[in-house]
Coordinates of C-alpha atoms in Angstrom, one line a residue:
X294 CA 0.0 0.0 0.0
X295 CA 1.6 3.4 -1.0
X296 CA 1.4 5.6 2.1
X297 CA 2.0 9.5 1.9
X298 CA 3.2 12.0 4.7
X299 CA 1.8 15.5 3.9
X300 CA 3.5 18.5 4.8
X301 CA 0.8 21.8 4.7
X302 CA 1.9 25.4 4.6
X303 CA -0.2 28.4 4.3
X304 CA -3.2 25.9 2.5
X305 CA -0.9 24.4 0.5
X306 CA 0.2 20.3 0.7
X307 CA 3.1 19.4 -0.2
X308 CA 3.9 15.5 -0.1
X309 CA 6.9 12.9 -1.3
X310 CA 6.1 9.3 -1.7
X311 CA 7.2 7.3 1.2
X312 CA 9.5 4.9 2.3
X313 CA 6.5 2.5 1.9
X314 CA 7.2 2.6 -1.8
X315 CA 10.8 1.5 -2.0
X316 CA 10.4 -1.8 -3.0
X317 CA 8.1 -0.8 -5.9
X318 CA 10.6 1.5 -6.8
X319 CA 13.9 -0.9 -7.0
X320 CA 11.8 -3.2 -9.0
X321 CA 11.2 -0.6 -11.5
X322 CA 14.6 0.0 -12.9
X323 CA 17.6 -2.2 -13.2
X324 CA 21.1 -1.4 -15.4
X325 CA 24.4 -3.6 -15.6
X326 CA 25.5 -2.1 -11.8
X327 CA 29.0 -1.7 -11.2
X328 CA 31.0 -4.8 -12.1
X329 CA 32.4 -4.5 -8.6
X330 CA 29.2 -5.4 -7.1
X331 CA 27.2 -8.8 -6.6
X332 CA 24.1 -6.9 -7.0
X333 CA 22.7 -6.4 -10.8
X334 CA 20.1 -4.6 -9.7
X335 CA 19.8 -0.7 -8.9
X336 CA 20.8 0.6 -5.6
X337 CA 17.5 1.9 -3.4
X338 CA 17.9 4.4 -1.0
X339 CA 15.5 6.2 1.4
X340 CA 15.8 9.9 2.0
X341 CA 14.9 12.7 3.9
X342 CA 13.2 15.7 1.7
X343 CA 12.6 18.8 1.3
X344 CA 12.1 22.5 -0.7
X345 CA 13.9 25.3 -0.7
X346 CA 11.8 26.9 1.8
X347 CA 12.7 26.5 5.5
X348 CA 9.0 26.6 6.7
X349 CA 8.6 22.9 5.0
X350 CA 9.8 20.2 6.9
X351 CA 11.4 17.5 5.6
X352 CA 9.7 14.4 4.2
X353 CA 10.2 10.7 3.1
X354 CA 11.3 10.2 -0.4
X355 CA 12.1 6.9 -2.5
X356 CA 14.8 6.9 -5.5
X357 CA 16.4 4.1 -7.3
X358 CA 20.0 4.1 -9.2
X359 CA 21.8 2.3 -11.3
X360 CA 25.3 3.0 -12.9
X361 CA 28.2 0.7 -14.3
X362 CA 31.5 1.4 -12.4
X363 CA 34.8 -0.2 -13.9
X364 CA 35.6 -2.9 -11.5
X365 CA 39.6 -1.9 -12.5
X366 CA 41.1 0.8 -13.4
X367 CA 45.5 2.2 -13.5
X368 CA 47.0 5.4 -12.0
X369 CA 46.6 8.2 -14.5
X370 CA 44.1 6.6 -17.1
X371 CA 40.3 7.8 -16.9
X372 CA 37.8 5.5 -15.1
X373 CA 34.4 5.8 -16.2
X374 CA 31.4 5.6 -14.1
X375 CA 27.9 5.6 -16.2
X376 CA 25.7 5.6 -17.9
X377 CA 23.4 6.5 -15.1
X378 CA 19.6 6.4 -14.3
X379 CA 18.3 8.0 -11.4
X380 CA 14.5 7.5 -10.9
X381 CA 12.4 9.7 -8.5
X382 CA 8.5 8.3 -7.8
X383 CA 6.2 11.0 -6.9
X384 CA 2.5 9.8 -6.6
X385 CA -0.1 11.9 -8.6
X386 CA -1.3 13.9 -5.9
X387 CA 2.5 14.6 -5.0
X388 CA 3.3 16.2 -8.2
X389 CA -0.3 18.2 -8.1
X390 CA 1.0 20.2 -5.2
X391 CA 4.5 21.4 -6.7
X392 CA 3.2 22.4 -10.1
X393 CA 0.1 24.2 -11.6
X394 CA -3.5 22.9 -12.1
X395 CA -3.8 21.5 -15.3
X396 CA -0.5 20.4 -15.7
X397 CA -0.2 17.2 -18.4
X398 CA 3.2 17.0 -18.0
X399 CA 6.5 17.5 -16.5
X400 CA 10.2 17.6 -16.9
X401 CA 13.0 17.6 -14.5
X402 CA 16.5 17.6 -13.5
X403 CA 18.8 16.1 -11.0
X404 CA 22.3 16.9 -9.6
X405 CA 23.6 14.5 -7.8
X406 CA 26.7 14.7 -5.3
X407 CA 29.3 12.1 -5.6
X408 CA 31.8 11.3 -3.5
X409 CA 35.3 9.4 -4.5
X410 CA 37.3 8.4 -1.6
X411 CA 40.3 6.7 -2.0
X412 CA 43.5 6.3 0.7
X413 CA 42.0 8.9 3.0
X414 CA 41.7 11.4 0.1
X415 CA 37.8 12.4 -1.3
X416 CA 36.7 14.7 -4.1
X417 CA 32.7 15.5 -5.1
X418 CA 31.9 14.5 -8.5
X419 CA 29.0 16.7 -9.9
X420 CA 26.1 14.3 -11.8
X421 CA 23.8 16.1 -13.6
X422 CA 20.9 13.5 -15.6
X423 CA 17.6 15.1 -16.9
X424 CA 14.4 13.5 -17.2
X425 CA 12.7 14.0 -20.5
X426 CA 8.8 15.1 -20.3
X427 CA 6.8 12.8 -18.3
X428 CA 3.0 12.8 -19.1
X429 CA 0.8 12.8 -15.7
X430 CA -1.8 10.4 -15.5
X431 CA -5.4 11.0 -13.4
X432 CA -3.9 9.3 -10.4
X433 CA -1.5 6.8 -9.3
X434 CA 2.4 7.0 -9.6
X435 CA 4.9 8.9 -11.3
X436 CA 8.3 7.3 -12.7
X437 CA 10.7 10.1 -12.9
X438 CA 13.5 8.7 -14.9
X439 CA 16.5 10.6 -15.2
X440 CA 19.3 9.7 -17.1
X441 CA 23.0 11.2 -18.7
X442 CA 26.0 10.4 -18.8
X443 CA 28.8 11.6 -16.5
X444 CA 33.0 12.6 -15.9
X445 CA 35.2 10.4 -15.5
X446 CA 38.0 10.2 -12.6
X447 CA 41.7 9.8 -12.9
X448 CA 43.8 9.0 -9.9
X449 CA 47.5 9.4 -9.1
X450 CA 47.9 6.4 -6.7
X451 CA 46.6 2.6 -6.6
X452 CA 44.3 1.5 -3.9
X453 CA 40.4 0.7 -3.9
X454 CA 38.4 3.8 -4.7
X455 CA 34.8 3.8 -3.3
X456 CA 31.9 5.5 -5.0
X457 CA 28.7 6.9 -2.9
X458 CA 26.2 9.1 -3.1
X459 CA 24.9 11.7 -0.8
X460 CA 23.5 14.4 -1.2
X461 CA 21.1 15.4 -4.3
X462 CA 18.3 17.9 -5.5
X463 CA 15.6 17.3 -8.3
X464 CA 14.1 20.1 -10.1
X465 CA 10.5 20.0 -11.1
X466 CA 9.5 21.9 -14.2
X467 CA 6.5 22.2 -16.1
X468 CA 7.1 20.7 -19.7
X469 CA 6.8 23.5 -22.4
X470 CA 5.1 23.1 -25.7
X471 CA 8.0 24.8 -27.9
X472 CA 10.9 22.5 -28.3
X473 CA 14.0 24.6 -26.5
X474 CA 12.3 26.6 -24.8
X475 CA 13.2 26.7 -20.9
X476 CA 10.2 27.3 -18.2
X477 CA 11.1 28.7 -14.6
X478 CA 11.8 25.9 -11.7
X479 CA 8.6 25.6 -10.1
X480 CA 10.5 23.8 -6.7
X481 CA 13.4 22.5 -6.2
X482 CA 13.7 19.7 -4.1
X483 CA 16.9 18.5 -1.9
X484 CA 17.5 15.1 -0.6
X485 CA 19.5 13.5 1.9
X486 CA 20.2 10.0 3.1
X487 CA 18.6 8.7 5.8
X488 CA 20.3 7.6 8.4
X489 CA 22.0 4.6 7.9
X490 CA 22.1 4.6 4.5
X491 CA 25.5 4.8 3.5
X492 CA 24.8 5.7 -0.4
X493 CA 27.5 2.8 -1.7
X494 CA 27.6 2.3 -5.2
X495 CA 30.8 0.6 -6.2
X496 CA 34.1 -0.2 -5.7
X497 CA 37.0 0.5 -8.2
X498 CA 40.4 -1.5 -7.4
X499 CA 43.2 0.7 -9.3
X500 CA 46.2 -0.8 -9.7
X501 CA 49.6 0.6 -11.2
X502 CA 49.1 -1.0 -14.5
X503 CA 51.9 -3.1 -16.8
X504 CA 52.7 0.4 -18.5
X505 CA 50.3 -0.8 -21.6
X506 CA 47.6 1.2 -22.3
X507 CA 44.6 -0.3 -22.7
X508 CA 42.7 -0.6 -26.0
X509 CA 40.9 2.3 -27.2
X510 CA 41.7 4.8 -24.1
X511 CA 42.5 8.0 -25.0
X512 CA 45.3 10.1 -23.0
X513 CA 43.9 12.3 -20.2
X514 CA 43.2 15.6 -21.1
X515 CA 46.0 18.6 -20.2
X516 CA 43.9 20.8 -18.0
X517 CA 43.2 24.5 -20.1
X518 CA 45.1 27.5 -19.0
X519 CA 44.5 28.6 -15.1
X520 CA 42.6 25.3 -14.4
X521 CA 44.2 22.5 -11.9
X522 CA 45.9 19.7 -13.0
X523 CA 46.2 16.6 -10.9
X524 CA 47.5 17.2 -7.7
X525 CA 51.0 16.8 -7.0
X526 CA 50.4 14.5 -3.6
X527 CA 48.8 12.0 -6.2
X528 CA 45.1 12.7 -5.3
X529 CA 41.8 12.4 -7.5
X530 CA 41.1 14.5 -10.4
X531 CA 37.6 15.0 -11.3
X532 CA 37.0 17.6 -14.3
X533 CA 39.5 20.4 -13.5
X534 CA 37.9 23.9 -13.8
X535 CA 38.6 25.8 -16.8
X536 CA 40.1 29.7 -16.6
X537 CA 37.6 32.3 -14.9
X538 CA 38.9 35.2 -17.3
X539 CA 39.2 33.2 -20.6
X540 CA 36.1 32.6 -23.2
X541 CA 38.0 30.9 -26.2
X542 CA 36.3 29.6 -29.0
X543 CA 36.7 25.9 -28.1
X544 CA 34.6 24.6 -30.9
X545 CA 34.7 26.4 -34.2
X546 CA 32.8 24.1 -35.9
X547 CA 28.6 24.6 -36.7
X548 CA 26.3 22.4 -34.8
X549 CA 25.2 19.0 -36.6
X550 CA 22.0 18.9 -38.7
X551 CA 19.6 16.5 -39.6
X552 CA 18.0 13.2 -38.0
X553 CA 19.3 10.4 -36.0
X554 CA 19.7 7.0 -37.4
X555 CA 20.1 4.1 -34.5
X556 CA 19.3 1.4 -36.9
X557 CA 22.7 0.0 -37.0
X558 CA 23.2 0.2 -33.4
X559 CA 21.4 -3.5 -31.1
X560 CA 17.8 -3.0 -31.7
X561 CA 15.3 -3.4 -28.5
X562 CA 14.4 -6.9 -28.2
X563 CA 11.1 -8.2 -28.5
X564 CA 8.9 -7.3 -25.1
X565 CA 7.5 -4.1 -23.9
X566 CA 8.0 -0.6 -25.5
X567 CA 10.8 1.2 -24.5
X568 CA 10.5 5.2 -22.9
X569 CA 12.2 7.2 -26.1
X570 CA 13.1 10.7 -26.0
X571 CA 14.6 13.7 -27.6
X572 CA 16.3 16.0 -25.7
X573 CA 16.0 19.3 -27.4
X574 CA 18.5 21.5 -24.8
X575 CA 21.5 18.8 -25.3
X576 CA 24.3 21.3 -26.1
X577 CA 27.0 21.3 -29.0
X578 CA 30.6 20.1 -28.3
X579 CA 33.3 19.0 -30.3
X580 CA 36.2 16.1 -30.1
X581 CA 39.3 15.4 -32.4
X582 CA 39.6 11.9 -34.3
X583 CA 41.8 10.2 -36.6
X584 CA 42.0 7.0 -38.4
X585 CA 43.1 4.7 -41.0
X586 CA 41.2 3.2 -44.4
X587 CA 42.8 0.6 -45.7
X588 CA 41.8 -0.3 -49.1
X589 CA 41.7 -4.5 -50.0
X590 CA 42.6 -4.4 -53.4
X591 CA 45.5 -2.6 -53.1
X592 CA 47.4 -3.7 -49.8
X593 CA 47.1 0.0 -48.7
X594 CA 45.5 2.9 -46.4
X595 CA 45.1 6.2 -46.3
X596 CA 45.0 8.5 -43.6
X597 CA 42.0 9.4 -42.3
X598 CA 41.4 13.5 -40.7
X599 CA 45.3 14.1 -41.0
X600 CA 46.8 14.5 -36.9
X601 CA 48.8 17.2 -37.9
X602 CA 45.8 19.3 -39.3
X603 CA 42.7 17.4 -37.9
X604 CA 39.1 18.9 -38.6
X605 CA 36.8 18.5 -35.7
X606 CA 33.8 16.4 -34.7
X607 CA 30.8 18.8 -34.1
X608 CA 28.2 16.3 -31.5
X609 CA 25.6 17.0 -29.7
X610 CA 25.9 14.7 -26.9
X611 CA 22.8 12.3 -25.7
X612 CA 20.0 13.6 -28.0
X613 CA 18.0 11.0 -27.7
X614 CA 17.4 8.6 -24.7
X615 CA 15.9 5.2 -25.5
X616 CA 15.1 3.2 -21.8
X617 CA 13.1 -0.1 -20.9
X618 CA 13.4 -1.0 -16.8
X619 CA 14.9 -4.8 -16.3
X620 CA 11.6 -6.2 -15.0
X621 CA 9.1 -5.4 -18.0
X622 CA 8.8 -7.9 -20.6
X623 CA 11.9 -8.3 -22.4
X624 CA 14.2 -7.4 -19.8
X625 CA 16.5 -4.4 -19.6
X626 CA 17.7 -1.9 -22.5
X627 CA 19.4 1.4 -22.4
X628 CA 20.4 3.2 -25.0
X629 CA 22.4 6.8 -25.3
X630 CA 22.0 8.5 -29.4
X631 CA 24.3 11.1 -30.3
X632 CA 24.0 13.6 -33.4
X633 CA 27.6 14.6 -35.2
X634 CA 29.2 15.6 -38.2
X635 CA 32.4 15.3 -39.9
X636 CA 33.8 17.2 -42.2
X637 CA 36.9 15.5 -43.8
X638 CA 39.4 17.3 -45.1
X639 CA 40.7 16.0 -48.7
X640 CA 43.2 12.5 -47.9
X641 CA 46.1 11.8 -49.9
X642 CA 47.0 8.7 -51.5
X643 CA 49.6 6.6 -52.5
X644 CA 49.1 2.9 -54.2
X645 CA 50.7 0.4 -56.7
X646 CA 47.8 -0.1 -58.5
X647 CA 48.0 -3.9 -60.0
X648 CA 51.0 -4.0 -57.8
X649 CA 53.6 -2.2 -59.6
X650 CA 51.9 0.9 -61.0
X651 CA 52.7 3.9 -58.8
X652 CA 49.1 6.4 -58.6
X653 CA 48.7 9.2 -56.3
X654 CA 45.4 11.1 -56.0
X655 CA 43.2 13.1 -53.8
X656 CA 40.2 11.4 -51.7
X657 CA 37.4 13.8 -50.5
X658 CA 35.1 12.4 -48.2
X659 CA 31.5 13.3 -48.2
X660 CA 29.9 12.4 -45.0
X661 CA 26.0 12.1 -43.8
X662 CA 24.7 13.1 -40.4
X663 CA 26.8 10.2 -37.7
X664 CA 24.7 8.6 -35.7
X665 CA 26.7 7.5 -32.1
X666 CA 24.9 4.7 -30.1
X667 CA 25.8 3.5 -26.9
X668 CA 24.0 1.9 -24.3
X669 CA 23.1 -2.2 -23.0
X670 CA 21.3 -4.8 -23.7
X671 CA 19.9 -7.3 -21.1
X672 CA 21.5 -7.9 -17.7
X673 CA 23.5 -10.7 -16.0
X674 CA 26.2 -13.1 -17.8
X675 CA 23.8 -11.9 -21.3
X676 CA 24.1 -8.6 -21.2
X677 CA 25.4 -6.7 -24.1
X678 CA 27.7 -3.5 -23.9
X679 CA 27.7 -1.6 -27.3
X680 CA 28.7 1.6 -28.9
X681 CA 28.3 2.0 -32.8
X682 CA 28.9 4.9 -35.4
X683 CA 26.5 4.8 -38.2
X684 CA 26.6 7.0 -41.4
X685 CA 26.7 7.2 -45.1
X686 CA 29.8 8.4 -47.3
X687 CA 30.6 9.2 -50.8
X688 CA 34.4 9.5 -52.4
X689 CA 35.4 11.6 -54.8
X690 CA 39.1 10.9 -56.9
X691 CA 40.8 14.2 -58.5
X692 CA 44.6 15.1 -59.0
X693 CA 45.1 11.9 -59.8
X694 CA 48.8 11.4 -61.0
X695 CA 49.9 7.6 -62.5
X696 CA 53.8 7.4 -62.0
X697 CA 54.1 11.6 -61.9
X698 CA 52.2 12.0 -64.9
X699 CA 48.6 13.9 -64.1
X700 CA 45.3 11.8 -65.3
X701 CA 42.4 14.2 -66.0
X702 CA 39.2 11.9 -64.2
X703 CA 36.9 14.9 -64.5
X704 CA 35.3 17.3 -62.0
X705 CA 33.0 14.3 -60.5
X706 CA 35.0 11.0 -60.4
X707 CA 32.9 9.1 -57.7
X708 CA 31.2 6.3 -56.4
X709 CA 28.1 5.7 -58.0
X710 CA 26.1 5.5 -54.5
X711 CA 26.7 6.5 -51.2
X712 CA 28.0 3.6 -49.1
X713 CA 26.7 2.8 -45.4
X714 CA 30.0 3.1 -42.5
X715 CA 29.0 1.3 -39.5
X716 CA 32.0 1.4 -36.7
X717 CA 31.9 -0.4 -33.5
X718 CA 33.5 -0.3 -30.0
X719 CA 32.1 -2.7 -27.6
X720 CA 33.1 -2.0 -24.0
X721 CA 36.3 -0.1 -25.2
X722 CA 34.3 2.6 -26.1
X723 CA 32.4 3.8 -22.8
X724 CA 30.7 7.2 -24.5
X725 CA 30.7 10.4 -26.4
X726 CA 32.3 12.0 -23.5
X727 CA 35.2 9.7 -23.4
X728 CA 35.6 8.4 -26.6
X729 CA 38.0 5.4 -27.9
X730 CA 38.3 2.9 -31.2
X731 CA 35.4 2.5 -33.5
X732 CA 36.3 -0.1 -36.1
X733 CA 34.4 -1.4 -39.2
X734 CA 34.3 -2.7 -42.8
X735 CA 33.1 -1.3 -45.5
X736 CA 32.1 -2.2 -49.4
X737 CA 33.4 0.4 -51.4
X738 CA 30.5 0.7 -54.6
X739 CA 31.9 1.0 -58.5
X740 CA 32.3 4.3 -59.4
X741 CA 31.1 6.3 -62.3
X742 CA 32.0 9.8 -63.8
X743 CA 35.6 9.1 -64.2
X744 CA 37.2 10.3 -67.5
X745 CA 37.3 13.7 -69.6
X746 CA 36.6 13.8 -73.5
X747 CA 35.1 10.8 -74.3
X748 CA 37.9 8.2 -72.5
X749 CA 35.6 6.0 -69.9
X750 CA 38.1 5.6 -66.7
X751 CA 34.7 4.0 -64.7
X752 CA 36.2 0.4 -65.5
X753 CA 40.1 1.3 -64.0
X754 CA 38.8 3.0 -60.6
X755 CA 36.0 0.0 -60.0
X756 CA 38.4 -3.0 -60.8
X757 CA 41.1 -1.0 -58.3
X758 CA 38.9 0.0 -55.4
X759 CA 35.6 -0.9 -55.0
X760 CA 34.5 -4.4 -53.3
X761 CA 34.1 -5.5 -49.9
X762 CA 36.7 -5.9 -46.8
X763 CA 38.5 -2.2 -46.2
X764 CA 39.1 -2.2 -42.7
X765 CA 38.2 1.7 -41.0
X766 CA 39.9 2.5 -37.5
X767 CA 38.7 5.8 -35.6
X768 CA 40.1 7.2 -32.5
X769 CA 38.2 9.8 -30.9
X770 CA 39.1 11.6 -28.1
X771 CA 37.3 13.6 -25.1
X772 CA 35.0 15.5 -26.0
X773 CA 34.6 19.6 -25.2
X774 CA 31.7 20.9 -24.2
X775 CA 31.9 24.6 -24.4
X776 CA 28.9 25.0 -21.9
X777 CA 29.9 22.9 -19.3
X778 CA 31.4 25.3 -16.6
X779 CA 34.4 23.0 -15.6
X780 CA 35.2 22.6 -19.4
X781 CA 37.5 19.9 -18.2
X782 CA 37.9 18.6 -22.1
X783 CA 38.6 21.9 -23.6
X784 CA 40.0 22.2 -25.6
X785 CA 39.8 19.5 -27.3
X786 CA 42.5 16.9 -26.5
X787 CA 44.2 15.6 -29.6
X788 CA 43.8 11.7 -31.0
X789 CA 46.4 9.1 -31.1
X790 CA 46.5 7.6 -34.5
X791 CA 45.1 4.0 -34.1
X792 CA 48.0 1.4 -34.1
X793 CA 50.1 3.8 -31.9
X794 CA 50.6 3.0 -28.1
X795 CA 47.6 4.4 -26.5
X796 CA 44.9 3.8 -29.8
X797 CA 46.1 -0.4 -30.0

């Protein structure tokens, strides 16, 4: 039976769901946990709540959370907590006294306040998730489902690090009709622990490491000018702050346009719909990344976004949220979709073609919208880690040379189709935020235009390039989010070229 303890101030009644509704709660939502823990479900607490205003005593609240902690991490390489979903339940009658009458719908946001203690030493991580809009029904209870993704932590010693939370606040909102626009707090909300509750969520054991690198990591970002570096006694680093006085352009690269595409990325399987959702407010950032293509045909690659004068990933990070909880039919499914764009700048080449015919030309790359999945799939000894890069390309050949001597192929020497580029990155590839190795194959299509006055080079180009089995490596790095106050990524860390020691 859900049970409900008002609070009443000048007419008004304010109430939280109760601790009677905990078990409901945990049942509701269920991720990978941390790989530290036994427990595969999420991690139900009971807290004491309250608004802003001092005149309101605090009352009983119920949340649930789940987030995958590395079990291991090494001194001085990132460790990446999240995912995370943090779910608030608020009956009907609840969420009637915090916002106006005739409200259909609500969105929220939570900040939640992390501690990582390790060796005596501690440092507040800063989790901020949103909940998307949340229709009300007539009566009964509302799932506020919050979700995001979050820093990471470096750390200068070994020794078990131990994640909990404490503190956190939930602001309510009325949902707006406008995409983007932004609607005043209606009440804010802080939360703490009851007592005995000691807000564990996992355990990371970092060791010293056998000076490898593991796959995929990128190198920890240099702190920006006036911000603080890890601290010399070897302590925990989480996001350090970015320069008070500076406002550099961090990201000089235009937002992404058009839709999503998650289709390549492990589709929900068969049960209850999933909870999908845009969110419109996600803000622009940028990341560096560099690869290889090689091409089959001709024992070969090409570089990829040269390192020496890379162009820049534009992403907007966690657009769209795809959720189902762990105990509806067809178990649990999470899923992160990130909008980017890519604009290549022109590769050079260098083959034997038929393996003694030295050709040189220019590649241009002619990308679609990139589509970056993350998320998991199921729970337990089945579950299903994934990150995937999905998006269309064309090539176009000019200043083609064969052994020093140009070859005219026209103005639109290219493949006759676009071609589908699907990368993955399993676990090596946390999220946007992070980034790591995406790799793939593609089937390169024939290619038509080729050839100036009447001379048909279509044939040459098809026979030397197109088919199936060219390998594509990525590396992406952190990402920079120009908004974000600590700007810990900014500006944007540079990309190892995959096949050097920190991109194996």
């Amino acid at each position: 039976m859900h049970t409900q303890t008002p609070v009443t101030r000048a007419g008004r009644s304010v109430k939280v769901a109760s601790v009677a509704g905990l078990a409901l709660l945990a049942g509701l939502l269920s991720g990978g946990g941390s790989a530290a823990d036994e427990s595969a479900g999420p991690l139900g607490l009971a807290a004491a709540c309250g608004t802003e205003d001092s005149d309101v005593a605090a009352v009983a609240a119920t949340v649930a959370l789940s987030v995958d902690v590395p079990a291991t991490g090494e001194v001085d390489r990132p460790v990446q907590p999240g995912p995370v979903s943090f779910t608030l339940m608020l009956s009907r009658a609840d969420l009637a006294a915090l916002l106006p009458e005739g409200a259909e719908a609500v969105v929220s946001r939570a900040a939640l306040k992390v501690k990582v203690a390790q060796n005596g030493e501690s440092a507040e991580a800063s989790w901020e998730l949103n909940a998307p809009s949340t229709p009300l029904p007539a009566d009964g209870d509302v799932a506020l489902v919050h979700s995001g993704e979050v820093p990471y932590v470096t750390f200068g010693s070994a020794g078990d690090v131990d994640f909990s939370v404490g503190e956190f606040t939930v602001e309510l909102r009325a949902a707006t009709a406008a995409p983007g626009q932004s609607a005043p707090a209606l009440a804010t909300v802080t939360c703490r622990l009851e007592q005995g509750e000691s807000g564990h969520l996992a355990t990371t054991q970092v060791t010293e490491g056998d000076g490898t690198d593991p796959p995929g990591t990128p190198e920890t970002p240099t702190a920006p000018a006036g911000g603080t570096a890890r601290a010399e006694d070897k302590g925990i680093t989480v996001q350090p702050p970015a320069a008070e006085d500076e406002d550099p352009d961090w990201c000089p690269v235009d937002p992404p346009v058009g839709e999503m595409d998650a289709s390549e990325a492990p589709q929900l399987p068969p049960g209850d719909p999933a909870r999908i959702a845009e969110n419109p407010k996600a803000p622009p950032s940028c990341a560096n990344a560099v690869g290889l293509a090689n091409v089959w045909k001709l024992n070969g690659a090409m570089i990829i976004n040269d390192p020496a004068d890379p162009a820049l990933i534009s992403v907007i990070t966690a657009k769209g949220t795809t959720i189902r909880p762990a105990q509806a039919p067809g178990g649990y499914y999470f899923r992160i979709d990130s909008l980017a764009s890519l604009k290549l700048p022109d590769a050079d080449s260098t083959f034997l073609t038929f393996g003694f015919q030295p050709v040189t030309a220019k590649v241009s790359f002619e990308n679609g919208p990139l589509t970056i999945s993350t998320g998991t799939s199921g729970s337990g000894p089945g579950k299903i880690v994934f990150a995937t890069a999905y998006f269309r390309q064309s090539l176009r050949l000019h200043d083609v040379k064969v052994n020093g001597t140009p070859l005219d192929v026209g103005s639109n020497c290219r493949t006759s189709k676009p071609f589908k580029v699907v990368l993955n990155g399993g676990e090596g590839y946390k999220n946007v935020g992070v980034g790591g190795l995406l790799q793939g194959e593609v089937d390169i299509p024939s290619f038509t235009g080729c050839g100036t006055g009447g001379e048909d080079l279509n044939p040459l180009f098809t026979a030397s390039l197109s088919g199936p089995g060219n390998r594509v490596y990525m590396n992406q790095a952190a990402t920079c989010v120009p908004s974000n106050p600590t700007r810990s990524y900014c500006p944007p860390p540079p990309a190892e070229m995959p096949g050097t020691k920190s991109a194996r």
